């Protein structure tokens, strides 16, 4: 360490400062930290820039003041799932509880940002059913299938896991600010980008490898033939992670990708039970496949506030269409579907052919 360095800053601080350098990508960062400890790697990278310890301290304070946890490869807090991955990030940034990355079996639910109502409903149902079965749902918090999966999973059981492309100080997309807060409160949001790094387009396909690396199984709910979900599928196949797909109409463009995956050998995911069987075949300890949709022995407490409360109050004994529930609650379709699935898990709502009623 140089003469100007102090022992007041932990190794993570130098790693964060290194990751925050302009044009620092995951591959270069991995190479630098593979060659030297964080403090020395930072010094070597800044030999001609004039950066000082004050710059390291400033960047480190920004992370900690936002409540961001920094997990450094090689330390006990680093997720065991990523230790042997060939493209593991040397630094992982987390909002929420990092223990969620290791506590339960995991399934990535991914798909198009422009799903059909069918896709939104399936993603929310699978999210709720899997969480209730003790499975952490992994997704990217994007619009569409990602958001619907986490809407269903939040509050339904196992902690949700989100992996995002940019810094954790920048909610993307802005429409998911509320969902970000819920995922961070009940699970964890992870990124390999430090605070201050914008959500750039190139970071999304790079991020998708982490979705696969953190998952025991990957399931594509809806996707166009050459949709972005293919990056996650390819990363999963490279890692030997089983891939499933939800069958869809041959007339729907949003099912072209999933139907092609089925033709290529992906397992058909027609229920949460199918996914739980795939998990069991991978050696994961999961609840019996018929458990998630089974009526609970007793009704859960009636929600009086929050989104579930809004959805419950909008229901009646007579079945109501989803469009009407969206209008009555002011929530988006994914939020309504997630609330309905959680209410169904508690025995408080029932699906009547696509319309919903109090149970």
GROMACS .gro file of C-alpha atoms in nm:
model
  359
    1UNK     CA    1   0.000   0.000   0.000
    2UNK     CA    2   0.127   0.345  -0.085
    3UNK     CA    3   0.246   0.595   0.173
    4UNK     CA    4  -0.081   0.786   0.143
    5UNK     CA    5  -0.297   0.483   0.216
    6UNK     CA    6  -0.455   0.432   0.555
    7UNK     CA    7  -0.584   0.127   0.737
    8UNK     CA    8  -0.919   0.291   0.814
    9UNK     CA    9  -1.086   0.166   0.498
   10UNK     CA   10  -1.182  -0.200   0.448
   11UNK     CA   11  -1.085  -0.397   0.136
   12UNK     CA   12  -1.443  -0.357   0.008
   13UNK     CA   13  -1.392   0.021  -0.011
   14UNK     CA   14  -1.106  -0.015  -0.259
   15UNK     CA   15  -1.305  -0.270  -0.457
   16UNK     CA   16  -1.598  -0.026  -0.479
   17UNK     CA   17  -1.366   0.257  -0.587
   18UNK     CA   18  -1.219   0.035  -0.855
   19UNK     CA   19  -1.562  -0.073  -0.979
   20UNK     CA   20  -1.671   0.291  -0.991
   21UNK     CA   21  -1.396   0.397  -1.231
   22UNK     CA   22  -1.519   0.515  -1.573
   23UNK     CA   23  -1.538   0.239  -1.836
   24UNK     CA   24  -1.474  -0.032  -1.576
   25UNK     CA   25  -1.656  -0.343  -1.700
   26UNK     CA   26  -1.709  -0.677  -1.523
   27UNK     CA   27  -1.437  -0.860  -1.718
   28UNK     CA   28  -1.167  -0.600  -1.651
   29UNK     CA   29  -1.264  -0.573  -1.285
   30UNK     CA   30  -1.247  -0.950  -1.250
   31UNK     CA   31  -0.901  -0.953  -1.410
   32UNK     CA   32  -0.765  -0.676  -1.187
   33UNK     CA   33  -0.891  -0.832  -0.864
   34UNK     CA   34  -0.770  -1.176  -0.967
   35UNK     CA   35  -0.416  -1.037  -0.992
   36UNK     CA   36  -0.400  -0.821  -0.677
   37UNK     CA   37  -0.580  -0.752  -0.347
   38UNK     CA   38  -0.835  -0.466  -0.377
   39UNK     CA   39  -0.612  -0.189  -0.233
   40UNK     CA   40  -0.318  -0.280  -0.456
   41UNK     CA   41  -0.541  -0.326  -0.762
   42UNK     CA   42  -0.688   0.020  -0.705
   43UNK     CA   43  -0.343   0.174  -0.670
   44UNK     CA   44  -0.218   0.009  -0.989
   45UNK     CA   45  -0.526   0.120  -1.185
   46UNK     CA   46  -0.481   0.480  -1.062
   47UNK     CA   47  -0.105   0.524  -1.090
   48UNK     CA   48  -0.147   0.798  -1.349
   49UNK     CA   49  -0.481   0.950  -1.242
   50UNK     CA   50  -0.386   1.124  -0.919
   51UNK     CA   51  -0.673   0.963  -0.729
   52UNK     CA   52  -0.637   0.971  -0.350
   53UNK     CA   53  -0.760   0.796  -0.041
   54UNK     CA   54  -1.021   1.069  -0.009
   55UNK     CA   55  -1.172   0.951  -0.339
   56UNK     CA   56  -1.195   0.596  -0.204
   57UNK     CA   57  -1.353   0.717   0.119
   58UNK     CA   58  -1.606   0.929  -0.072
   59UNK     CA   59  -1.719   0.642  -0.294
   60UNK     CA   60  -1.733   0.404   0.004
   61UNK     CA   61  -1.944   0.648   0.206
   62UNK     CA   62  -2.190   0.674  -0.081
   63UNK     CA   63  -2.254   0.300  -0.076
   64UNK     CA   64  -2.286   0.268   0.300
   65UNK     CA   65  -2.506   0.578   0.339
   66UNK     CA   66  -2.757   0.422   0.097
   67UNK     CA   67  -2.769   0.100   0.299
   68UNK     CA   68  -2.594  -0.096   0.025
   69UNK     CA   69  -2.408  -0.408   0.140
   70UNK     CA   70  -2.086  -0.491  -0.045
   71UNK     CA   71  -1.992  -0.859  -0.082
   72UNK     CA   72  -1.635  -0.927  -0.189
   73UNK     CA   73  -1.537  -1.255  -0.354
   74UNK     CA   74  -1.330  -1.469  -0.120
   75UNK     CA   75  -1.501  -1.344   0.194
   76UNK     CA   76  -1.750  -1.554   0.397
   77UNK     CA   77  -2.044  -1.327   0.310
   78UNK     CA   78  -2.004  -1.387  -0.064
   79UNK     CA   79  -2.281  -1.614  -0.206
   80UNK     CA   80  -2.170  -1.976  -0.223
   81UNK     CA   81  -2.372  -2.018  -0.545
   82UNK     CA   82  -2.130  -1.788  -0.726
   83UNK     CA   83  -1.798  -1.905  -0.584
   84UNK     CA   84  -1.718  -2.151  -0.863
   85UNK     CA   85  -1.892  -1.968  -1.145
   86UNK     CA   86  -1.645  -1.884  -1.428
   87UNK     CA   87  -1.798  -1.536  -1.468
   88UNK     CA   88  -1.872  -1.459  -1.105
   89UNK     CA   89  -1.862  -1.088  -1.021
   90UNK     CA   90  -1.570  -1.008  -0.789
   91UNK     CA   91  -1.798  -0.764  -0.606
   92UNK     CA   92  -2.172  -0.788  -0.549
   93UNK     CA   93  -2.384  -0.498  -0.423
   94UNK     CA   94  -2.701  -0.574  -0.227
   95UNK     CA   95  -3.006  -0.395  -0.090
   96UNK     CA   96  -3.196  -0.601   0.164
   97UNK     CA   97  -3.076  -0.924   0.323
   98UNK     CA   98  -2.790  -1.098   0.134
   99UNK     CA   99  -2.873  -1.417   0.325
  100UNK     CA  100  -3.166  -1.455   0.084
  101UNK     CA  101  -2.911  -1.553  -0.181
  102UNK     CA  102  -2.834  -1.874   0.005
  103UNK     CA  103  -3.137  -1.961   0.215
  104UNK     CA  104  -3.370  -2.145  -0.025
  105UNK     CA  105  -3.396  -2.328  -0.358
  106UNK     CA  106  -3.419  -2.076  -0.642
  107UNK     CA  107  -3.607  -2.049  -0.969
  108UNK     CA  108  -3.564  -1.771  -1.225
  109UNK     CA  109  -3.893  -1.665  -1.388
  110UNK     CA  110  -3.813  -1.456  -1.693
  111UNK     CA  111  -3.976  -1.338  -2.013
  112UNK     CA  112  -4.084  -1.055  -2.236
  113UNK     CA  113  -4.136  -0.697  -2.125
  114UNK     CA  114  -4.457  -0.687  -2.331
  115UNK     CA  115  -4.652  -0.993  -2.217
  116UNK     CA  116  -5.011  -1.090  -2.274
  117UNK     CA  117  -5.263  -1.104  -1.989
  118UNK     CA  118  -5.211  -1.481  -1.996
  119UNK     CA  119  -4.837  -1.438  -1.938
  120UNK     CA  120  -4.885  -1.190  -1.655
  121UNK     CA  121  -5.131  -1.421  -1.482
  122UNK     CA  122  -4.906  -1.726  -1.517
  123UNK     CA  123  -4.598  -1.537  -1.392
  124UNK     CA  124  -4.785  -1.403  -1.088
  125UNK     CA  125  -4.933  -1.745  -1.011
  126UNK     CA  126  -4.599  -1.924  -1.044
  127UNK     CA  127  -4.433  -1.656  -0.831
  128UNK     CA  128  -4.688  -1.696  -0.550
  129UNK     CA  129  -4.699  -2.077  -0.570
  130UNK     CA  130  -4.322  -2.120  -0.569
  131UNK     CA  131  -4.270  -1.873  -0.284
  132UNK     CA  132  -4.538  -2.054  -0.083
  133UNK     CA  133  -4.351  -2.379  -0.145
  134UNK     CA  134  -4.031  -2.231   0.001
  135UNK     CA  135  -3.866  -2.141  -0.330
  136UNK     CA  136  -3.706  -1.800  -0.384
  137UNK     CA  137  -3.815  -1.645  -0.714
  138UNK     CA  138  -3.528  -1.484  -0.906
  139UNK     CA  139  -3.597  -1.219  -1.169
  140UNK     CA  140  -3.472  -0.891  -1.311
  141UNK     CA  141  -3.741  -0.648  -1.187
  142UNK     CA  142  -3.806  -0.544  -1.547
  143UNK     CA  143  -4.147  -0.458  -1.685
  144UNK     CA  144  -4.367  -0.748  -1.792
  145UNK     CA  145  -4.297  -1.105  -1.683
  146UNK     CA  146  -4.021  -1.012  -1.436
  147UNK     CA  147  -4.239  -0.767  -1.246
  148UNK     CA  148  -4.542  -0.998  -1.244
  149UNK     CA  149  -4.334  -1.287  -1.104
  150UNK     CA  150  -4.209  -1.072  -0.817
  151UNK     CA  151  -4.554  -0.922  -0.758
  152UNK     CA  152  -4.676  -1.275  -0.694
  153UNK     CA  153  -4.375  -1.379  -0.487
  154UNK     CA  154  -4.355  -1.081  -0.249
  155UNK     CA  155  -4.513  -1.171   0.082
  156UNK     CA  156  -4.611  -1.521  -0.030
  157UNK     CA  157  -4.331  -1.712   0.144
  158UNK     CA  158  -3.963  -1.749   0.053
  159UNK     CA  159  -3.771  -1.422   0.007
  160UNK     CA  160  -3.761  -1.290  -0.352
  161UNK     CA  161  -3.429  -1.224  -0.527
  162UNK     CA  162  -3.383  -0.954  -0.790
  163UNK     CA  163  -3.076  -0.895  -1.005
  164UNK     CA  164  -3.062  -0.554  -1.174
  165UNK     CA  165  -2.829  -0.404  -1.433
  166UNK     CA  166  -2.743  -0.060  -1.292
  167UNK     CA  167  -2.649   0.091  -0.959
  168UNK     CA  168  -2.883   0.032  -0.666
  169UNK     CA  169  -2.936   0.404  -0.620
  170UNK     CA  170  -3.123   0.423  -0.949
  171UNK     CA  171  -3.461   0.248  -0.967
  172UNK     CA  172  -3.516   0.113  -1.317
  173UNK     CA  173  -3.778   0.118  -1.450
  174UNK     CA  174  -3.922   0.405  -1.244
  175UNK     CA  175  -4.266   0.243  -1.256
  176UNK     CA  176  -4.131  -0.034  -1.033
  177UNK     CA  177  -4.017   0.188  -0.748
  178UNK     CA  178  -4.280   0.042  -0.515
  179UNK     CA  179  -4.190  -0.313  -0.619
  180UNK     CA  180  -3.818  -0.243  -0.560
  181UNK     CA  181  -3.901  -0.138  -0.205
  182UNK     CA  182  -4.107  -0.452  -0.143
  183UNK     CA  183  -3.843  -0.687  -0.282
  184UNK     CA  184  -3.567  -0.520  -0.077
  185UNK     CA  185  -3.784  -0.532   0.237
  186UNK     CA  186  -3.870  -0.902   0.206
  187UNK     CA  187  -3.567  -1.034   0.015
  188UNK     CA  188  -3.270  -0.886  -0.169
  189UNK     CA  189  -3.186  -0.681  -0.477
  190UNK     CA  190  -2.839  -0.753  -0.614
  191UNK     CA  191  -2.621  -0.586  -0.876
  192UNK     CA  192  -2.259  -0.596  -0.986
  193UNK     CA  193  -2.275  -0.221  -1.049
  194UNK     CA  194  -2.194   0.027  -0.769
  195UNK     CA  195  -2.416   0.324  -0.687
  196UNK     CA  196  -2.379   0.597  -0.946
  197UNK     CA  197  -2.348   0.360  -1.243
  198UNK     CA  198  -2.633   0.420  -1.490
  199UNK     CA  199  -2.855   0.145  -1.628
  200UNK     CA  200  -2.697   0.114  -1.972
  201UNK     CA  201  -2.831  -0.114  -2.243
  202UNK     CA  202  -2.520  -0.334  -2.263
  203UNK     CA  203  -2.548  -0.423  -1.896
  204UNK     CA  204  -2.873  -0.620  -1.938
  205UNK     CA  205  -2.740  -0.923  -2.129
  206UNK     CA  206  -2.434  -0.922  -1.902
  207UNK     CA  207  -2.665  -0.915  -1.598
  208UNK     CA  208  -2.864  -1.212  -1.728
  209UNK     CA  209  -2.577  -1.452  -1.662
  210UNK     CA  210  -2.622  -1.378  -1.289
  211UNK     CA  211  -2.991  -1.465  -1.310
  212UNK     CA  212  -2.886  -1.807  -1.435
  213UNK     CA  213  -2.592  -1.847  -1.196
  214UNK     CA  214  -2.811  -1.775  -0.893
  215UNK     CA  215  -3.086  -2.017  -1.000
  216UNK     CA  216  -3.136  -2.390  -0.964
  217UNK     CA  217  -3.389  -2.384  -1.250
  218UNK     CA  218  -3.477  -2.123  -1.516
  219UNK     CA  219  -3.832  -2.095  -1.654
  220UNK     CA  220  -3.932  -1.873  -1.947
  221UNK     CA  221  -4.298  -1.772  -1.921
  222UNK     CA  222  -4.344  -1.577  -2.246
  223UNK     CA  223  -4.083  -1.468  -2.499
  224UNK     CA  224  -4.056  -1.372  -2.860
  225UNK     CA  225  -3.837  -1.587  -3.081
  226UNK     CA  226  -3.525  -1.373  -3.037
  227UNK     CA  227  -3.620  -1.207  -2.709
  228UNK     CA  228  -3.377  -1.104  -2.438
  229UNK     CA  229  -3.468  -1.411  -2.231
  230UNK     CA  230  -3.246  -1.609  -2.465
  231UNK     CA  231  -2.938  -1.460  -2.294
  232UNK     CA  232  -3.055  -1.608  -1.964
  233UNK     CA  233  -3.136  -1.942  -2.128
  234UNK     CA  234  -2.794  -1.961  -2.295
  235UNK     CA  235  -2.622  -1.875  -1.964
  236UNK     CA  236  -2.825  -2.145  -1.789
  237UNK     CA  237  -2.737  -2.408  -2.049
  238UNK     CA  238  -2.367  -2.320  -2.019
  239UNK     CA  239  -2.394  -2.385  -1.646
  240UNK     CA  240  -2.602  -2.703  -1.668
  241UNK     CA  241  -2.906  -2.533  -1.514
  242UNK     CA  242  -3.235  -2.695  -1.627
  243UNK     CA  243  -3.455  -2.477  -1.848
  244UNK     CA  244  -3.834  -2.492  -1.863
  245UNK     CA  245  -4.085  -2.305  -2.075
  246UNK     CA  246  -4.456  -2.232  -2.050
  247UNK     CA  247  -4.644  -2.356  -2.357
  248UNK     CA  248  -4.840  -2.088  -2.543
  249UNK     CA  249  -5.064  -2.037  -2.840
  250UNK     CA  250  -4.908  -2.095  -3.181
  251UNK     CA  251  -5.088  -1.775  -3.285
  252UNK     CA  252  -4.920  -1.560  -3.020
  253UNK     CA  253  -4.591  -1.384  -3.101
  254UNK     CA  254  -4.507  -1.379  -2.730
  255UNK     CA  255  -4.507  -1.760  -2.725
  256UNK     CA  256  -4.278  -1.809  -3.025
  257UNK     CA  257  -3.970  -1.824  -2.804
  258UNK     CA  258  -4.115  -2.055  -2.540
  259UNK     CA  259  -4.261  -2.296  -2.795
  260UNK     CA  260  -3.923  -2.305  -2.972
  261UNK     CA  261  -3.753  -2.385  -2.641
  262UNK     CA  262  -3.994  -2.675  -2.586
  263UNK     CA  263  -3.911  -2.806  -2.933
  264UNK     CA  264  -3.542  -2.785  -2.841
  265UNK     CA  265  -3.588  -2.993  -2.526
  266UNK     CA  266  -3.687  -2.755  -2.246
  267UNK     CA  267  -3.923  -2.915  -1.997
  268UNK     CA  268  -4.287  -2.797  -2.015
  269UNK     CA  269  -4.382  -2.581  -1.717
  270UNK     CA  270  -4.759  -2.612  -1.700
  271UNK     CA  271  -4.781  -2.564  -1.323
  272UNK     CA  272  -4.566  -2.484  -1.024
  273UNK     CA  273  -4.567  -2.858  -0.961
  274UNK     CA  274  -4.373  -2.918  -1.282
  275UNK     CA  275  -4.109  -2.670  -1.166
  276UNK     CA  276  -4.090  -2.826  -0.820
  277UNK     CA  277  -4.031  -3.166  -0.979
  278UNK     CA  278  -3.744  -3.017  -1.180
  279UNK     CA  279  -3.601  -2.873  -0.858
  280UNK     CA  280  -3.634  -3.208  -0.681
  281UNK     CA  281  -3.448  -3.379  -0.966
  282UNK     CA  282  -3.167  -3.129  -0.905
  283UNK     CA  283  -3.152  -3.238  -0.541
  284UNK     CA  284  -3.329  -2.937  -0.391
  285UNK     CA  285  -3.541  -2.991  -0.080
  286UNK     CA  286  -3.887  -2.869  -0.186
  287UNK     CA  287  -4.246  -2.908  -0.077
  288UNK     CA  288  -4.454  -3.180  -0.244
  289UNK     CA  289  -4.562  -3.068  -0.593
  290UNK     CA  290  -4.935  -3.057  -0.511
  291UNK     CA  291  -4.891  -2.834  -0.207
  292UNK     CA  292  -4.884  -2.480  -0.356
  293UNK     CA  293  -5.238  -2.480  -0.500
  294UNK     CA  294  -5.397  -2.677  -0.217
  295UNK     CA  295  -5.645  -2.481  -0.009
  296UNK     CA  296  -5.496  -2.386   0.329
  297UNK     CA  297  -5.647  -2.562   0.632
  298UNK     CA  298  -5.779  -2.227   0.756
  299UNK     CA  299  -5.833  -1.883   0.607
  300UNK     CA  300  -5.556  -1.632   0.652
  301UNK     CA  301  -5.613  -1.292   0.812
  302UNK     CA  302  -5.803  -1.043   0.600
  303UNK     CA  303  -5.560  -0.771   0.482
  304UNK     CA  304  -5.665  -0.424   0.589
  305UNK     CA  305  -5.396  -0.213   0.419
  306UNK     CA  306  -5.137  -0.224   0.143
  307UNK     CA  307  -5.199  -0.356  -0.206
  308UNK     CA  308  -5.350  -0.684  -0.089
  309UNK     CA  309  -5.600  -0.484   0.114
  310UNK     CA  310  -5.692  -0.278  -0.191
  311UNK     CA  311  -5.746  -0.590  -0.400
  312UNK     CA  312  -5.947  -0.765  -0.130
  313UNK     CA  313  -6.177  -0.464  -0.084
  314UNK     CA  314  -6.238  -0.452  -0.460
  315UNK     CA  315  -6.356  -0.814  -0.463
  316UNK     CA  316  -6.713  -0.924  -0.392
  317UNK     CA  317  -6.905  -1.250  -0.378
  318UNK     CA  318  -6.977  -1.208  -0.750
  319UNK     CA  319  -6.684  -1.271  -0.985
  320UNK     CA  320  -6.517  -0.955  -1.119
  321UNK     CA  321  -6.298  -0.928  -1.433
  322UNK     CA  322  -5.935  -0.825  -1.401
  323UNK     CA  323  -5.991  -0.500  -1.592
  324UNK     CA  324  -6.247  -0.394  -1.333
  325UNK     CA  325  -6.010  -0.476  -1.047
  326UNK     CA  326  -5.739  -0.266  -1.212
  327UNK     CA  327  -5.983   0.023  -1.236
  328UNK     CA  328  -6.110  -0.011  -0.878
  329UNK     CA  329  -5.768  -0.046  -0.714
  330UNK     CA  330  -5.560   0.190  -0.927
  331UNK     CA  331  -5.288  -0.078  -0.949
  332UNK     CA  332  -5.137  -0.212  -1.268
  333UNK     CA  333  -5.230  -0.556  -1.397
  334UNK     CA  334  -4.921  -0.726  -1.255
  335UNK     CA  335  -4.989  -0.579  -0.909
  336UNK     CA  336  -5.351  -0.694  -0.916
  337UNK     CA  337  -5.255  -1.044  -1.030
  338UNK     CA  338  -4.989  -1.070  -0.760
  339UNK     CA  339  -5.236  -0.964  -0.491
  340UNK     CA  340  -5.497  -1.210  -0.616
  341UNK     CA  341  -5.251  -1.499  -0.607
  342UNK     CA  342  -5.149  -1.417  -0.249
  343UNK     CA  343  -5.515  -1.388  -0.146
  344UNK     CA  344  -5.582  -1.722  -0.312
  345UNK     CA  345  -5.295  -1.876  -0.114
  346UNK     CA  346  -5.461  -1.746   0.205
  347UNK     CA  347  -5.800  -1.885   0.104
  348UNK     CA  348  -5.948  -1.537   0.062
  349UNK     CA  349  -6.002  -1.527  -0.314
  350UNK     CA  350  -6.090  -1.772  -0.590
  351UNK     CA  351  -6.043  -1.779  -0.964
  352UNK     CA  352  -6.370  -1.821  -1.151
  353UNK     CA  353  -6.261  -1.878  -1.507
  354UNK     CA  354  -6.038  -1.571  -1.525
  355UNK     CA  355  -6.273  -1.359  -1.314
  356UNK     CA  356  -6.213  -1.332  -0.937
  357UNK     CA  357  -6.433  -1.332  -0.627
  358UNK     CA  358  -6.399  -1.339  -0.249
  359UNK     CA  359  -6.380  -1.689  -0.112
   0.00000   0.00000   0.00000
